[in-house]
PDB file of C-alpha atoms in Angstrom:
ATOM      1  CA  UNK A 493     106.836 164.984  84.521  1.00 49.00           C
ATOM      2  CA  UNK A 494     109.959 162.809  84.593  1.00 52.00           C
ATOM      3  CA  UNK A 495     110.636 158.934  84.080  1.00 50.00           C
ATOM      4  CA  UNK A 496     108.737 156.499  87.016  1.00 43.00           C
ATOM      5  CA  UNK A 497     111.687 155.598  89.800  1.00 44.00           C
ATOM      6  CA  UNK A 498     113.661 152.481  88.932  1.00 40.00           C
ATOM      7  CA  UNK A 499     111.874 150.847  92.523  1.00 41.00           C
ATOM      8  CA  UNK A 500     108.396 151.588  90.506  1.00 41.00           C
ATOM      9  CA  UNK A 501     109.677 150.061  87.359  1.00 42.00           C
ATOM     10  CA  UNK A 502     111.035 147.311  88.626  1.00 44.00           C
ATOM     11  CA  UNK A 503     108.088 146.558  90.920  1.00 44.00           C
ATOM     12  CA  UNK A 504     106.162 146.329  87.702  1.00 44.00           C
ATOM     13  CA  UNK A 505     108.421 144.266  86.591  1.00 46.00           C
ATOM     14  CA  UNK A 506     107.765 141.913  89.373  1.00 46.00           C
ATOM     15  CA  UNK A 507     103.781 142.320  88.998  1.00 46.00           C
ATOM     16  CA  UNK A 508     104.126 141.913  85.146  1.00 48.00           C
ATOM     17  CA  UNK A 509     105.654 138.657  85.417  1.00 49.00           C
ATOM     18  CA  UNK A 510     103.638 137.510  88.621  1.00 48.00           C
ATOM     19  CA  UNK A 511     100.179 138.120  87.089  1.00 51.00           C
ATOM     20  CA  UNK A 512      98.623 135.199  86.502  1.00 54.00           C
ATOM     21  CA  UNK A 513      97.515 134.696  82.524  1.00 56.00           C
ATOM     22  CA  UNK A 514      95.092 131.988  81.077  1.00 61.00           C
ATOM     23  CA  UNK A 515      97.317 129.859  78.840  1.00 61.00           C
ATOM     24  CA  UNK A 516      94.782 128.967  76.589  1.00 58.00           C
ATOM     25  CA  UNK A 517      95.191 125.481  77.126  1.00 58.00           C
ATOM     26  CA  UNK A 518      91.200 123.659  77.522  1.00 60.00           C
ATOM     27  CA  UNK A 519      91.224 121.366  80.232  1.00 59.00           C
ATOM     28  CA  UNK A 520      91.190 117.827  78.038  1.00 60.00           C
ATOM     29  CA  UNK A 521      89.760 115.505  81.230  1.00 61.00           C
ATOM     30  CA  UNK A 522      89.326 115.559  85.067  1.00 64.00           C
ATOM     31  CA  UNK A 523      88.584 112.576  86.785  1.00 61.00           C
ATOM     32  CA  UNK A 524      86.359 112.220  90.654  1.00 65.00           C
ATOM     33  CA  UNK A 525      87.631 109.766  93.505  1.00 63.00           C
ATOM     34  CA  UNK A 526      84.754 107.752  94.736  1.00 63.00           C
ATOM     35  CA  UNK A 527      86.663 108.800  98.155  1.00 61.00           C
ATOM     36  CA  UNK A 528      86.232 112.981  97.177  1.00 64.00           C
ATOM     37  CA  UNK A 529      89.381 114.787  98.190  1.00 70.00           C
ATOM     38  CA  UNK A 530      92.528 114.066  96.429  1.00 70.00           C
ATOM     39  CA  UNK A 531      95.446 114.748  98.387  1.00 74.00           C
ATOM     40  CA  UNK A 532      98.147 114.096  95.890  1.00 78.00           C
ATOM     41  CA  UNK A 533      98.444 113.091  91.983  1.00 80.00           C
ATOM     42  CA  UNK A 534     100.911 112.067  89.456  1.00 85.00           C
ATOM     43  CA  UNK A 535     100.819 112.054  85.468  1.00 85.00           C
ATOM     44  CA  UNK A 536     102.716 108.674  83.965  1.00 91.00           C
ATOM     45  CA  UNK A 537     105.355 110.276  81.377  1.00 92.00           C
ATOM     46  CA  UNK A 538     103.297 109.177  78.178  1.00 91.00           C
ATOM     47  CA  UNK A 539      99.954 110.800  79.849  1.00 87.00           C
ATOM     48  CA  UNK A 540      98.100 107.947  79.399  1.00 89.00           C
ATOM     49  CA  UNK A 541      97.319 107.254  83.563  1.00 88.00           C
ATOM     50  CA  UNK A 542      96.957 109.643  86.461  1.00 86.00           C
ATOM     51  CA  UNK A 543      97.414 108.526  89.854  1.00 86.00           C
ATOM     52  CA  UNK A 544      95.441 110.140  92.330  1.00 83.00           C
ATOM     53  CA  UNK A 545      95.101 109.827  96.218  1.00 82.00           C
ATOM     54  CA  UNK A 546      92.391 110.800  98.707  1.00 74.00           C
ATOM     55  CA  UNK A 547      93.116 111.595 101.950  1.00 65.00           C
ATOM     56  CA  UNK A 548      92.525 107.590 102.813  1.00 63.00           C
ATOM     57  CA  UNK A 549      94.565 104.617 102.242  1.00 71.00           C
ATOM     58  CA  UNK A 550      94.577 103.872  98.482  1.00 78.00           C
ATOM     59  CA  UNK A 551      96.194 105.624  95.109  1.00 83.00           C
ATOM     60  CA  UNK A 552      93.585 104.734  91.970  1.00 85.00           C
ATOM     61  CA  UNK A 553      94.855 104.851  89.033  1.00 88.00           C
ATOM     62  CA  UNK A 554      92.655 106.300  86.129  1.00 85.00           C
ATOM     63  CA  UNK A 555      93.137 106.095  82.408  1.00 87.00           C
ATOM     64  CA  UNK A 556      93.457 109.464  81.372  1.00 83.00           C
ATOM     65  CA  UNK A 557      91.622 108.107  77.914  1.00 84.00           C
ATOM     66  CA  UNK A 558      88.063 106.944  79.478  1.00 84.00           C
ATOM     67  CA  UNK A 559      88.608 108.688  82.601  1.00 82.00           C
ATOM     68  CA  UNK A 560      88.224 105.210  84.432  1.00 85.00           C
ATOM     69  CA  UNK A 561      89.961 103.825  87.268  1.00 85.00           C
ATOM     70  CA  UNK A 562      92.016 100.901  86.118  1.00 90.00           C
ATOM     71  CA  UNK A 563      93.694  99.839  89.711  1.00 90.00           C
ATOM     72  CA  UNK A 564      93.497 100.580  93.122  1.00 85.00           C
ATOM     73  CA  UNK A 565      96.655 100.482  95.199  1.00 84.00           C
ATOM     74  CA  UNK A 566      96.971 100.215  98.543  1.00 79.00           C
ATOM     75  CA  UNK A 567      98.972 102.705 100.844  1.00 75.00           C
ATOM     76  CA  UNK A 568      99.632 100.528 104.100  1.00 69.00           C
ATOM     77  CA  UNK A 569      99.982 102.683 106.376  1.00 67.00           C
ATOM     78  CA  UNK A 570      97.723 106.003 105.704  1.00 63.00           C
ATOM     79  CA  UNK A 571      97.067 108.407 102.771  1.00 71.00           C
ATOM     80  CA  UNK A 572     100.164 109.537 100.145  1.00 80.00           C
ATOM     81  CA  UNK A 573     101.783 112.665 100.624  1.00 83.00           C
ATOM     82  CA  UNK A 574     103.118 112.709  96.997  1.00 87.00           C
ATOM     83  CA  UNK A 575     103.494 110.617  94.307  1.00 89.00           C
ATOM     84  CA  UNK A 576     105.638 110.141  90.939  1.00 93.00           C
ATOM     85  CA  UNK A 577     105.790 107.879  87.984  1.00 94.00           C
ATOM     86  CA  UNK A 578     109.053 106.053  86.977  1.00 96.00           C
ATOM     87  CA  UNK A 579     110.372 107.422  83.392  1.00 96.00           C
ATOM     88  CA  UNK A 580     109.270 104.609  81.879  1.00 96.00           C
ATOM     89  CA  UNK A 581     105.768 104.496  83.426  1.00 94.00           C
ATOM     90  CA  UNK A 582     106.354 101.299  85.307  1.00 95.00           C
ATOM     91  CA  UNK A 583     107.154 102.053  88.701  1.00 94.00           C
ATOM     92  CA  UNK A 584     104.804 104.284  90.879  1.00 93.00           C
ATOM     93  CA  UNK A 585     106.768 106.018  94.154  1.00 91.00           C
ATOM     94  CA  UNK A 586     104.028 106.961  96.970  1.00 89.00           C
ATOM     95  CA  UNK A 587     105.133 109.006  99.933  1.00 86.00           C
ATOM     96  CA  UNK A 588     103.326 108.149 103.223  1.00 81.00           C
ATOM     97  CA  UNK A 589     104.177 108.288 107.059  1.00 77.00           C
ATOM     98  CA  UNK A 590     104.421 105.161 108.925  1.00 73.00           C
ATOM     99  CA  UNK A 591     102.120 105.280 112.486  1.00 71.00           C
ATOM    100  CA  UNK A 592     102.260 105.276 115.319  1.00 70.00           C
ATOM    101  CA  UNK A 593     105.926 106.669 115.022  1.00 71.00           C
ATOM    102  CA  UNK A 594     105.088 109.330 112.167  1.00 71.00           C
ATOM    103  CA  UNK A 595     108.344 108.399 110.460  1.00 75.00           C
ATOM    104  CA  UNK A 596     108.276 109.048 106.077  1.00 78.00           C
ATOM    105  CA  UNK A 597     108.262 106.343 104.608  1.00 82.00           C
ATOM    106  CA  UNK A 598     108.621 105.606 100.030  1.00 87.00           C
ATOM    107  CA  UNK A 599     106.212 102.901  98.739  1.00 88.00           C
ATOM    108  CA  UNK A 600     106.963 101.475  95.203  1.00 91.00           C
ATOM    109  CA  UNK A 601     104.584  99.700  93.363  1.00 91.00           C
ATOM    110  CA  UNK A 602     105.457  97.700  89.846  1.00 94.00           C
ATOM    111  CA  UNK A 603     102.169  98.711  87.964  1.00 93.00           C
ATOM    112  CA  UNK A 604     102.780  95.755  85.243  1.00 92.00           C
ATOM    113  CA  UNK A 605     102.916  93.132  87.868  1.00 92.00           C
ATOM    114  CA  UNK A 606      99.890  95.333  90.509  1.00 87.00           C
ATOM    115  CA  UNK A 607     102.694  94.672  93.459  1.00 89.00           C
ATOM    116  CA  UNK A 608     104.326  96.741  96.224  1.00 90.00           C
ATOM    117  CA  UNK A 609     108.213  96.022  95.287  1.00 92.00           C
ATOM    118  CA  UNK A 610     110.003  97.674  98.071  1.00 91.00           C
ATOM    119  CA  UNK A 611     109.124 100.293 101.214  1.00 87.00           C
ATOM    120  CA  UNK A 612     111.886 102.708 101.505  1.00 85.00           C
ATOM    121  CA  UNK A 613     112.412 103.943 105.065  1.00 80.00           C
ATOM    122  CA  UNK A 614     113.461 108.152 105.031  1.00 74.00           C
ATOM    123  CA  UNK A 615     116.548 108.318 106.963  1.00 69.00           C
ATOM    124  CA  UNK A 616     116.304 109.921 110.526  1.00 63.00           C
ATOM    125  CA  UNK A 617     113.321 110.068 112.283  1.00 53.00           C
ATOM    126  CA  UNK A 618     111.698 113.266 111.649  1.00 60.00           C
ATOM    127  CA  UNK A 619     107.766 113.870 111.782  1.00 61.00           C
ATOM    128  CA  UNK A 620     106.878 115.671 108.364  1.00 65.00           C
ATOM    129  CA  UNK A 621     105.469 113.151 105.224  1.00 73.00           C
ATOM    130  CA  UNK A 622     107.563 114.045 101.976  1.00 79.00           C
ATOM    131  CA  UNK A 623     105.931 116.787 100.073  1.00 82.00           C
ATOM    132  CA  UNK A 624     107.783 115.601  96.990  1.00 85.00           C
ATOM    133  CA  UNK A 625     109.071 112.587  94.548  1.00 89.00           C
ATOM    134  CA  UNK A 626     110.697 112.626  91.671  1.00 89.00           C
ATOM    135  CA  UNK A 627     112.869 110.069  89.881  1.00 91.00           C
ATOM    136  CA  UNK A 628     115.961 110.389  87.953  1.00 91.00           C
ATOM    137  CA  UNK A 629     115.686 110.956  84.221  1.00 93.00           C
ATOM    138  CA  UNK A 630     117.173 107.400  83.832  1.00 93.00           C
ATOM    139  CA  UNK A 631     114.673 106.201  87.006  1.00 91.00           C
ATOM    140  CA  UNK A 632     117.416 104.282  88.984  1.00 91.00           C
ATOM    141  CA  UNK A 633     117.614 107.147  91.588  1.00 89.00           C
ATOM    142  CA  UNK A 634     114.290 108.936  93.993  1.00 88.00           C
ATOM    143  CA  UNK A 635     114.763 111.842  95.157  1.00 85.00           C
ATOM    144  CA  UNK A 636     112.326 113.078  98.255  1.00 84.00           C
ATOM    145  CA  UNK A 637     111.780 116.353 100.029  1.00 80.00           C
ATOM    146  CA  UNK A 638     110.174 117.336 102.954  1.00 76.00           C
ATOM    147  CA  UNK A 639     110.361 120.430 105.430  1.00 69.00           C
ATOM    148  CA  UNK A 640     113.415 119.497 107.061  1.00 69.00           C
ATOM    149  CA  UNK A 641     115.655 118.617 103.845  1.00 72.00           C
ATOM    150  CA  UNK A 642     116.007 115.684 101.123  1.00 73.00           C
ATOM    151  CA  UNK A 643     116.500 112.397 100.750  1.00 75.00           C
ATOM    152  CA  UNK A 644     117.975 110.322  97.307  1.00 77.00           C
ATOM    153  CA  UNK A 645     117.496 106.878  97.342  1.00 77.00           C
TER     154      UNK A 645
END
């Protein structure tokens, strides 16, 4: 009996490194929205919040230490379609879609001062939310995607 072909070897390969593997890692905390569903959710850089959103109009903050919500924010104009924390933990960015026009639109919130700072508008008008945030590592710059490309802010 001779050596498997290389198409069988490598297609191990490929199911080798696809299988999925418990990491051993014990879930430390999981948190409930009053609402149910979460849509979206964020982890603040020094893990000590998570920002969650239901398919509503709010993103609650929880301390991931007690597990309770410390602030709700609201989303003005319909539930978040993602959501990311500022490298310094300060700024929350919530991706929503204004109505009636379906446009994407950024919400940032200061979480020191509990305030909506600024409502970036996505540029064109295309009807798909952003199903991504992220901020630079030195959190001057967002950075959004959706289905029909990205958007840095």
């Amino acid at each position: 009996m001779g050596a498997l072909p290389v198409t069988a070897v490598t297609l191990a390969v490929i199911l080798n490194a696809i299988t999925p593997r418990p990491t051993g890692a014990p879930v430390t905390a999981s948190f409930s929205l009053p609402a149910g569903l979460v849509q979206v959710s964020a982890i603040s850089p020094d893990g000590a919040m998570v920002a969650a959103s239901p398919a509503g109009s709010t993103a609650d903050l929880f301390s991931t230490r007690t597990g309770q919500i410390t602030k709700t924010l609201p989303v003005p104009e319909g539930g978040a379609t993602a959501m990311a924390f500022s490298p310094d933990g300060d700024l929350l960015a919530a991706a929503g879609i204004r109505r009636p026009t379906g446009a994407p639109v950024v919400y940032l919130w200061s979480i020191p001062a509990d305030k909506l700072v600024a409502t970036l508008a996505v540029p064109g008008h295309r009807k798909a939310g952003l199903d991504s945030l992220a901020f630079s590592a030195n959190g001057t710059r967002i950075a959004g995607s959706e289905f029909f490309g990205a958007s840095v802010y």
